[in-house]
C-alpha cells in the first residue's frame, strides 16, 4: 500500500520542522508531491495506460520549477522541452528506460511518470517475492531500503524509485553487485537521524539508505529518504556512489 500524496506532504512538513537544514529540499519535494497528487487522482478516476496523457502537465511543471526549482532545471526546460514532441520523446525514453538520461531530463520525466507508474502498479498483483535488485513491476532501481520488525518478517524491503513498489530483499546482500559477505557491507548511522542508516558496499562502492520503521513508525520512506540528505553527503565524501537518485536527483 503506497502512502497517499497527502500523507507524504504532511510527513515532509513534520520532518522540515525537525531538520532546519533540509527545509528547502522538503519544501520543493512538497510542491512536487502537490503537483503529482491530481495526476494520480486523474488516472485513478479515469483509468488509462498511456503515458502520452502526461504531456499536458509539462507546462504546469515547468512553471512550478521556474518558481521554486533550480536554475539548472529551468534552463534545461527552456532549452529542451519547448515542444510537445520533445516532451513526449522524453517521457517515452524514460518509460522504456533504454537510454541513460541526463539528470535534469530524468527529473522532469520522473515527476510526471511517478504518479502514472504508481497508478499502473497499484492496479495489479505484483509478485514481489524472489525479486532481484530491480523493481519486479517496472524494472527501475531502488531508491531506498525499508526495514520492518519481526512481526513483518524482520526483513529488508527495497523501494522502487519510480513506481514506489516495495519488494523483499535479503538484508545481507548488495543490490548493486550481489556481494554477500557481511564484512564488505558496512552500515553507517548518525545520531541526528535515528531511523535512517547508510547501507554501503565496499566491493562496488555503492550505497543506499534504509529507513527503519521499527525506530520510527511514522516514517514514510520516500520522504524520510529526502530529509536525510546529510547522510548522502557523508557517504559521498567517503567515496560511495548512490545506487539510485531520488526524485530531486540526490
Ligand atoms: Zn517500480
Ligand atoms: Zn556491491
PDB file of C-alpha atoms and ligand atoms in Angstrom:
ATOM      1  CA  UNK A   1       0.000   0.000   0.000  1.00  0.00           C
ATOM      2  CA  UNK A   2       1.594   3.259  -1.125  1.00  0.00           C
ATOM      3  CA  UNK A   3       1.315   6.272   1.179  1.00  0.00           C
ATOM      4  CA  UNK A   4      -1.069   8.910  -0.190  1.00  0.00           C
ATOM      5  CA  UNK A   5       0.352  12.158  -1.512  1.00  0.00           C
ATOM      6  CA  UNK A   6      -1.414  13.907   1.346  1.00  0.00           C
ATOM      7  CA  UNK A   7       0.469  11.839   3.911  1.00  0.00           C
ATOM      8  CA  UNK A   8       3.751  12.443   2.072  1.00  0.00           C
ATOM      9  CA  UNK A   9       3.137  16.188   2.180  1.00  0.00           C
ATOM     10  CA  UNK A  10       2.319  16.183   5.890  1.00  0.00           C
ATOM     11  CA  UNK A  11       5.351  13.991   6.623  1.00  0.00           C
ATOM     12  CA  UNK A  12       7.533  16.468   4.725  1.00  0.00           C
ATOM     13  CA  UNK A  13       6.162  19.320   6.857  1.00  0.00           C
ATOM     14  CA  UNK A  14       6.778  17.337  10.025  1.00  0.00           C
ATOM     15  CA  UNK A  15      10.373  16.499   9.043  1.00  0.00           C
ATOM     16  CA  UNK A  16      11.021  20.099   7.990  1.00  0.00           C
ATOM     17  CA  UNK A  17      10.115  21.253  11.481  1.00  0.00           C
ATOM     18  CA  UNK A  18      12.699  18.826  12.919  1.00  0.00           C
ATOM     19  CA  UNK A  19      15.541  19.355  10.430  1.00  0.00           C
ATOM     20  CA  UNK A  20      16.030  23.039   9.562  1.00  0.00           C
ATOM     21  CA  UNK A  21      18.857  22.158   7.155  1.00  0.00           C
ATOM     22  CA  UNK A  22      16.587  20.103   4.933  1.00  0.00           C
ATOM     23  CA  UNK A  23      13.740  22.653   4.766  1.00  0.00           C
ATOM     24  CA  UNK A  24      14.455  23.873   1.200  1.00  0.00           C
ATOM     25  CA  UNK A  25      14.576  20.310  -0.148  1.00  0.00           C
ATOM     26  CA  UNK A  26      11.476  19.225   1.726  1.00  0.00           C
ATOM     27  CA  UNK A  27       9.579  22.312   0.595  1.00  0.00           C
ATOM     28  CA  UNK A  28      10.473  21.610  -3.013  1.00  0.00           C
ATOM     29  CA  UNK A  29       9.517  17.951  -2.578  1.00  0.00           C
ATOM     30  CA  UNK A  30       6.144  19.028  -1.100  1.00  0.00           C
ATOM     31  CA  UNK A  31       5.492  21.234  -4.119  1.00  0.00           C
ATOM     32  CA  UNK A  32       6.220  18.266  -6.378  1.00  0.00           C
ATOM     33  CA  UNK A  33       4.011  15.913  -4.361  1.00  0.00           C
ATOM     34  CA  UNK A  34       1.209  18.509  -4.507  1.00  0.00           C
ATOM     35  CA  UNK A  35       1.703  18.636  -8.253  1.00  0.00           C
ATOM     36  CA  UNK A  36       1.664  14.825  -8.582  1.00  0.00           C
ATOM     37  CA  UNK A  37      -1.429  14.356  -6.405  1.00  0.00           C
ATOM     38  CA  UNK A  38      -4.047  15.398  -9.025  1.00  0.00           C
ATOM     39  CA  UNK A  39      -2.226  13.478 -11.785  1.00  0.00           C
ATOM     40  CA  UNK A  40      -2.502  10.294  -9.745  1.00  0.00           C
ATOM     41  CA  UNK A  41      -6.128  11.120  -8.881  1.00  0.00           C
ATOM     42  CA  UNK A  42      -6.992  11.731 -12.525  1.00  0.00           C
ATOM     43  CA  UNK A  43      -5.580   8.380 -13.643  1.00  0.00           C
ATOM     44  CA  UNK A  44      -7.317   6.710 -10.726  1.00  0.00           C
ATOM     45  CA  UNK A  45     -10.616   8.251 -11.730  1.00  0.00           C
ATOM     46  CA  UNK A  46     -10.476   7.879 -15.491  1.00  0.00           C
ATOM     47  CA  UNK A  47      -8.133   4.945 -15.964  1.00  0.00           C
ATOM     48  CA  UNK A  48      -5.760   4.908 -18.891  1.00  0.00           C
ATOM     49  CA  UNK A  49      -2.459   3.251 -19.567  1.00  0.00           C
ATOM     50  CA  UNK A  50      -0.900   5.663 -21.997  1.00  0.00           C
ATOM     51  CA  UNK A  51       1.963   7.821 -20.737  1.00  0.00           C
ATOM     52  CA  UNK A  52       1.257  10.245 -23.603  1.00  0.00           C
ATOM     53  CA  UNK A  53      -1.563  11.556 -21.414  1.00  0.00           C
ATOM     54  CA  UNK A  54       1.134  13.187 -19.295  1.00  0.00           C
ATOM     55  CA  UNK A  55       2.311  15.667 -21.923  1.00  0.00           C
ATOM     56  CA  UNK A  56      -0.428  18.127 -20.946  1.00  0.00           C
ATOM     57  CA  UNK A  57       1.150  18.549 -17.497  1.00  0.00           C
ATOM     58  CA  UNK A  58       4.551  19.737 -18.730  1.00  0.00           C
ATOM     59  CA  UNK A  59       3.816  23.443 -18.853  1.00  0.00           C
ATOM     60  CA  UNK A  60       2.490  23.496 -15.277  1.00  0.00           C
ATOM     61  CA  UNK A  61       5.557  21.570 -14.113  1.00  0.00           C
ATOM     62  CA  UNK A  62       7.873  23.990 -15.878  1.00  0.00           C
ATOM     63  CA  UNK A  63       6.071  26.907 -14.203  1.00  0.00           C
ATOM     64  CA  UNK A  64       6.470  25.217 -10.824  1.00  0.00           C
ATOM     65  CA  UNK A  65      10.179  24.730 -11.460  1.00  0.00           C
ATOM     66  CA  UNK A  66      10.733  28.302 -12.560  1.00  0.00           C
ATOM     67  CA  UNK A  67       9.048  29.423  -9.339  1.00  0.00           C
ATOM     68  CA  UNK A  68      10.642  27.058  -6.825  1.00  0.00           C
ATOM     69  CA  UNK A  69      13.242  24.866  -8.567  1.00  0.00           C
ATOM     70  CA  UNK A  70      16.843  25.409  -9.531  1.00  0.00           C
ATOM     71  CA  UNK A  71      18.113  27.500 -12.409  1.00  0.00           C
ATOM     72  CA  UNK A  72      19.667  24.392 -13.929  1.00  0.00           C
ATOM     73  CA  UNK A  73      16.295  22.652 -14.153  1.00  0.00           C
ATOM     74  CA  UNK A  74      14.574  25.765 -15.503  1.00  0.00           C
ATOM     75  CA  UNK A  75      17.290  26.237 -18.143  1.00  0.00           C
ATOM     76  CA  UNK A  76      17.013  22.616 -19.228  1.00  0.00           C
ATOM     77  CA  UNK A  77      13.279  23.025 -19.857  1.00  0.00           C
ATOM     78  CA  UNK A  78      13.846  26.279 -21.755  1.00  0.00           C
ATOM     79  CA  UNK A  79      16.439  24.588 -23.966  1.00  0.00           C
ATOM     80  CA  UNK A  80      14.979  21.116 -24.473  1.00  0.00           C
ATOM     81  CA  UNK A  81      11.288  20.880 -23.565  1.00  0.00           C
ATOM     82  CA  UNK A  82       9.543  23.561 -25.548  1.00  0.00           C
ATOM     83  CA  UNK A  83       7.595  21.352 -27.960  1.00  0.00           C
ATOM     84  CA  UNK A  84       5.040  18.615 -27.337  1.00  0.00           C
ATOM     85  CA  UNK A  85       7.210  16.282 -29.404  1.00  0.00           C
ATOM     86  CA  UNK A  86      10.306  16.829 -27.267  1.00  0.00           C
ATOM     87  CA  UNK A  87       8.201  16.332 -24.136  1.00  0.00           C
ATOM     88  CA  UNK A  88       6.685  13.112 -25.441  1.00  0.00           C
ATOM     89  CA  UNK A  89      10.070  11.815 -26.614  1.00  0.00           C
ATOM     90  CA  UNK A  90      11.441  12.350 -23.111  1.00  0.00           C
ATOM     91  CA  UNK A  91       8.536  10.535 -21.456  1.00  0.00           C
ATOM     92  CA  UNK A  92       8.829   7.587 -23.807  1.00  0.00           C
ATOM     93  CA  UNK A  93      12.622   7.363 -23.431  1.00  0.00           C
ATOM     94  CA  UNK A  94      12.344   7.446 -19.644  1.00  0.00           C
ATOM     95  CA  UNK A  95       9.475   4.963 -19.503  1.00  0.00           C
ATOM     96  CA  UNK A  96      11.272   2.499 -21.761  1.00  0.00           C
ATOM     97  CA  UNK A  97      14.446   3.017 -19.742  1.00  0.00           C
ATOM     98  CA  UNK A  98      16.689   2.039 -22.628  1.00  0.00           C
ATOM     99  CA  UNK A  99      18.909   5.100 -22.705  1.00  0.00           C
ATOM    100  CA  UNK A 100      20.650   6.935 -19.911  1.00  0.00           C
ATOM    101  CA  UNK A 101      19.157  10.388 -19.437  1.00  0.00           C
ATOM    102  CA  UNK A 102      20.923  13.384 -18.036  1.00  0.00           C
ATOM    103  CA  UNK A 103      19.856  14.355 -14.502  1.00  0.00           C
ATOM    104  CA  UNK A 104      17.620  17.291 -15.487  1.00  0.00           C
ATOM    105  CA  UNK A 105      15.825  15.186 -18.107  1.00  0.00           C
ATOM    106  CA  UNK A 106      15.282  12.430 -15.578  1.00  0.00           C
ATOM    107  CA  UNK A 107      13.867  14.926 -13.121  1.00  0.00           C
ATOM    108  CA  UNK A 108      11.080  16.077 -15.452  1.00  0.00           C
ATOM    109  CA  UNK A 109      10.328  12.563 -16.637  1.00  0.00           C
ATOM    110  CA  UNK A 110      10.209  11.119 -13.140  1.00  0.00           C
ATOM    111  CA  UNK A 111       7.996  13.819 -11.634  1.00  0.00           C
ATOM    112  CA  UNK A 112       5.420  13.030 -14.317  1.00  0.00           C
ATOM    113  CA  UNK A 113       5.906   9.296 -14.677  1.00  0.00           C
ATOM    114  CA  UNK A 114       5.923   8.556 -10.952  1.00  0.00           C
ATOM    115  CA  UNK A 115       2.171   9.096 -10.321  1.00  0.00           C
ATOM    116  CA  UNK A 116       1.397   7.310 -13.586  1.00  0.00           C
ATOM    117  CA  UNK A 117       3.623   4.344 -12.672  1.00  0.00           C
ATOM    118  CA  UNK A 118       2.217   4.261  -9.143  1.00  0.00           C
ATOM    119  CA  UNK A 119      -1.291   4.156 -10.568  1.00  0.00           C
ATOM    120  CA  UNK A 120      -0.494   1.349 -13.014  1.00  0.00           C
ATOM    121  CA  UNK A 121       1.391  -0.623 -10.351  1.00  0.00           C
ATOM    122  CA  UNK A 122      -1.456  -0.220  -7.856  1.00  0.00           C
ATOM    123  CA  UNK A 123      -3.918  -1.931 -10.191  1.00  0.00           C
ATOM    124  CA  UNK A 124      -2.426  -5.386 -10.427  1.00  0.00           C
ATOM    125  CA  UNK A 125      -0.816  -8.088  -8.393  1.00  0.00           C
ATOM    126  CA  UNK A 126       2.921  -7.815  -8.464  1.00  0.00           C
ATOM    127  CA  UNK A 127       4.920 -10.841  -7.480  1.00  0.00           C
ATOM    128  CA  UNK A 128       7.359  -9.270  -5.092  1.00  0.00           C
ATOM    129  CA  UNK A 129       8.828 -12.394  -3.538  1.00  0.00           C
ATOM    130  CA  UNK A 130      12.017 -13.690  -5.055  1.00  0.00           C
ATOM    131  CA  UNK A 131      12.590 -10.403  -6.901  1.00  0.00           C
ATOM    132  CA  UNK A 132      16.109  -9.278  -7.705  1.00  0.00           C
ATOM    133  CA  UNK A 133      17.706  -5.872  -7.212  1.00  0.00           C
ATOM    134  CA  UNK A 134      15.389  -4.116  -9.714  1.00  0.00           C
ATOM    135  CA  UNK A 135      11.679  -3.414  -9.302  1.00  0.00           C
ATOM    136  CA  UNK A 136       9.597  -6.503 -10.132  1.00  0.00           C
ATOM    137  CA  UNK A 137       6.976  -4.236 -11.714  1.00  0.00           C
ATOM    138  CA  UNK A 138       8.790  -1.532 -13.689  1.00  0.00           C
ATOM    139  CA  UNK A 139      12.419  -2.662 -13.558  1.00  0.00           C
ATOM    140  CA  UNK A 140      13.662   0.648 -12.104  1.00  0.00           C
ATOM    141  CA  UNK A 141      16.329   0.587  -9.416  1.00  0.00           C
ATOM    142  CA  UNK A 142      15.532   1.025  -5.742  1.00  0.00           C
ATOM    143  CA  UNK A 143      15.869   4.459  -4.162  1.00  0.00           C
ATOM    144  CA  UNK A 144      15.919   3.211  -0.552  1.00  0.00           C
ATOM    145  CA  UNK A 145      15.618   0.232   1.714  1.00  0.00           C
ATOM    146  CA  UNK A 146      12.845  -0.172   4.278  1.00  0.00           C
ATOM    147  CA  UNK A 147      13.360  -2.155   7.472  1.00  0.00           C
ATOM    148  CA  UNK A 148      10.431  -3.690   9.285  1.00  0.00           C
ATOM    149  CA  UNK A 149      10.176  -5.548  12.582  1.00  0.00           C
ATOM    150  CA  UNK A 150       9.982  -9.243  13.327  1.00  0.00           C
ATOM    151  CA  UNK A 151       6.180  -9.183  13.135  1.00  0.00           C
ATOM    152  CA  UNK A 152       6.599  -8.330   9.463  1.00  0.00           C
ATOM    153  CA  UNK A 153       9.325 -10.891   8.972  1.00  0.00           C
ATOM    154  CA  UNK A 154      12.226  -8.717  10.177  1.00  0.00           C
ATOM    155  CA  UNK A 155      13.170  -8.223   6.587  1.00  0.00           C
ATOM    156  CA  UNK A 156      14.512  -5.543   4.354  1.00  0.00           C
ATOM    157  CA  UNK A 157      12.388  -4.306   1.505  1.00  0.00           C
ATOM    158  CA  UNK A 158      13.557  -2.213  -1.408  1.00  0.00           C
ATOM    159  CA  UNK A 159      11.519   0.799  -2.520  1.00  0.00           C
ATOM    160  CA  UNK A 160      11.233   1.419  -6.265  1.00  0.00           C
ATOM    161  CA  UNK A 161      12.462   4.842  -7.381  1.00  0.00           C
ATOM    162  CA  UNK A 162       9.696   5.097  -9.968  1.00  0.00           C
ATOM    163  CA  UNK A 163       6.500   3.216  -9.093  1.00  0.00           C
ATOM    164  CA  UNK A 164       7.064   3.034  -5.297  1.00  0.00           C
ATOM    165  CA  UNK A 165       6.502  -0.721  -5.233  1.00  0.00           C
ATOM    166  CA  UNK A 166       8.272  -2.405  -2.318  1.00  0.00           C
ATOM    167  CA  UNK A 167       9.740  -5.869  -2.581  1.00  0.00           C
ATOM    168  CA  UNK A 168      11.552  -8.098  -0.130  1.00  0.00           C
ATOM    169  CA  UNK A 169      15.277  -8.329  -0.460  1.00  0.00           C
ATOM    170  CA  UNK A 170      17.781 -10.074   1.765  1.00  0.00           C
ATOM    171  CA  UNK A 171      19.356  -7.890   4.399  1.00  0.00           C
ATOM    172  CA  UNK A 172      22.915  -9.000   3.783  1.00  0.00           C
ATOM    173  CA  UNK A 173      23.096  -8.695   0.003  1.00  0.00           C
ATOM    174  CA  UNK A 174      24.261  -5.721  -2.051  1.00  0.00           C
ATOM    175  CA  UNK A 175      21.640  -4.678  -4.645  1.00  0.00           C
ATOM    176  CA  UNK A 176      24.467  -3.133  -6.663  1.00  0.00           C
ATOM    177  CA  UNK A 177      26.721  -6.146  -7.193  1.00  0.00           C
ATOM    178  CA  UNK A 178      25.366  -9.125  -5.238  1.00  0.00           C
ATOM    179  CA  UNK A 179      28.072  -9.049  -2.546  1.00  0.00           C
ATOM    180  CA  UNK A 180      27.014 -11.309   0.363  1.00  0.00           C
ATOM    181  CA  UNK A 181      29.995 -11.012   2.668  1.00  0.00           C
ATOM    182  CA  UNK A 182      28.855  -9.149   5.777  1.00  0.00           C
ATOM    183  CA  UNK A 183      32.357  -7.721   6.300  1.00  0.00           C
ATOM    184  CA  UNK A 184      32.148  -5.992   2.912  1.00  0.00           C
ATOM    185  CA  UNK A 185      28.741  -4.450   3.638  1.00  0.00           C
ATOM    186  CA  UNK A 186      29.268  -1.777   6.301  1.00  0.00           C
ATOM    187  CA  UNK A 187      26.340   0.051   7.876  1.00  0.00           C
ATOM    188  CA  UNK A 188      26.704   3.659   8.981  1.00  0.00           C
ATOM    189  CA  UNK A 189      24.399   5.623  11.242  1.00  0.00           C
ATOM    190  CA  UNK A 190      24.281   9.165  12.589  1.00  0.00           C
ATOM    191  CA  UNK A 191      22.717  10.207  15.879  1.00  0.00           C
ATOM    192  CA  UNK A 192      20.682  13.009  14.281  1.00  0.00           C
ATOM    193  CA  UNK A 193      18.797  10.503  12.093  1.00  0.00           C
ATOM    194  CA  UNK A 194      17.970   7.594  14.410  1.00  0.00           C
ATOM    195  CA  UNK A 195      15.627   5.911  11.908  1.00  0.00           C
ATOM    196  CA  UNK A 196      17.950   6.070   8.904  1.00  0.00           C
ATOM    197  CA  UNK A 197      21.167   4.331   8.010  1.00  0.00           C
ATOM    198  CA  UNK A 198      23.578   4.037   5.135  1.00  0.00           C
ATOM    199  CA  UNK A 199      23.914   0.521   3.714  1.00  0.00           C
ATOM    200  CA  UNK A 200      27.182   0.584   1.813  1.00  0.00           C
ATOM    201  CA  UNK A 201      29.153  -1.945  -0.206  1.00  0.00           C
ATOM    202  CA  UNK A 202      32.944  -1.972  -0.235  1.00  0.00           C
ATOM    203  CA  UNK A 203      33.034  -4.195  -3.294  1.00  0.00           C
ATOM    204  CA  UNK A 204      31.133  -1.992  -5.779  1.00  0.00           C
ATOM    205  CA  UNK A 205      31.339   1.204  -3.665  1.00  0.00           C
ATOM    206  CA  UNK A 206      27.631   1.949  -3.941  1.00  0.00           C
ATOM    207  CA  UNK A 207      25.221   2.775  -1.130  1.00  0.00           C
ATOM    208  CA  UNK A 208      21.544   3.127  -0.419  1.00  0.00           C
ATOM    209  CA  UNK A 209      19.893   4.464   2.688  1.00  0.00           C
ATOM    210  CA  UNK A 210      17.448   2.366   4.643  1.00  0.00           C
ATOM    211  CA  UNK A 211      14.611   3.771   6.706  1.00  0.00           C
ATOM    212  CA  UNK A 212      13.989   1.721   9.830  1.00  0.00           C
ATOM    213  CA  UNK A 213      10.279   1.629  10.627  1.00  0.00           C
ATOM    214  CA  UNK A 214      10.956  -0.154  13.920  1.00  0.00           C
ATOM    215  CA  UNK A 215      12.673   3.040  15.095  1.00  0.00           C
ATOM    216  CA  UNK A 216      10.082   5.465  13.730  1.00  0.00           C
ATOM    217  CA  UNK A 217       6.683   4.058  12.865  1.00  0.00           C
ATOM    218  CA  UNK A 218       5.618   7.415  11.400  1.00  0.00           C
ATOM    219  CA  UNK A 219       8.402   7.440   8.837  1.00  0.00           C
ATOM    220  CA  UNK A 220       7.403   7.481   5.168  1.00  0.00           C
ATOM    221  CA  UNK A 221      10.489   6.168   3.394  1.00  0.00           C
ATOM    222  CA  UNK A 222      10.069   8.152   0.165  1.00  0.00           C
ATOM    223  CA  UNK A 223      10.040  11.368   2.227  1.00  0.00           C
ATOM    224  CA  UNK A 224      12.448  10.421   5.022  1.00  0.00           C
ATOM    225  CA  UNK A 225      14.977   9.457   2.368  1.00  0.00           C
ATOM    226  CA  UNK A 226      14.961  13.057   1.142  1.00  0.00           C
ATOM    227  CA  UNK A 227      15.111  14.537   4.660  1.00  0.00           C
ATOM    228  CA  UNK A 228      18.291  12.606   5.446  1.00  0.00           C
ATOM    229  CA  UNK A 229      20.347  14.036   2.590  1.00  0.00           C
ATOM    230  CA  UNK A 230      23.134  14.862   5.065  1.00  0.00           C
ATOM    231  CA  UNK A 231      23.844  11.120   5.070  1.00  0.00           C
ATOM    232  CA  UNK A 232      24.273  11.209   1.277  1.00  0.00           C
ATOM    233  CA  UNK A 233      26.880  13.914   1.612  1.00  0.00           C
ATOM    234  CA  UNK A 234      28.684  11.897   4.258  1.00  0.00           C
ATOM    235  CA  UNK A 235      28.604   8.713   2.146  1.00  0.00           C
ATOM    236  CA  UNK A 236      29.773  10.516  -0.972  1.00  0.00           C
ATOM    237  CA  UNK A 237      32.640  12.119   0.939  1.00  0.00           C
ATOM    238  CA  UNK A 238      33.653   8.561   1.773  1.00  0.00           C
ATOM    239  CA  UNK A 239      33.702   7.606  -1.934  1.00  0.00           C
ATOM    240  CA  UNK A 240      30.428   5.721  -2.091  1.00  0.00           C
ATOM    241  CA  UNK A 241      28.099   6.400  -5.027  1.00  0.00           C
ATOM    242  CA  UNK A 242      24.341   6.249  -4.524  1.00  0.00           C
ATOM    243  CA  UNK A 243      22.797   3.289  -6.308  1.00  0.00           C
ATOM    244  CA  UNK A 244      19.853   5.422  -7.465  1.00  0.00           C
ATOM    245  CA  UNK A 245      18.976   9.066  -7.012  1.00  0.00           C
ATOM    246  CA  UNK A 246      15.680  10.245  -5.567  1.00  0.00           C
ATOM    247  CA  UNK A 247      13.087  12.461  -7.247  1.00  0.00           C
ATOM    248  CA  UNK A 248      15.226  15.533  -6.537  1.00  0.00           C
ATOM    249  CA  UNK A 249      18.229  13.923  -8.205  1.00  0.00           C
ATOM    250  CA  UNK A 250      20.142  13.421  -4.959  1.00  0.00           C
TER     251      UNK A 250
HETATM  252 ZN1  LIG B   1       8.850   0.086  -9.973  1.00  0.00          ZN
HETATM  253 ZN1  LIG B   2      28.078  -4.029  -4.108  1.00  0.00          ZN
END
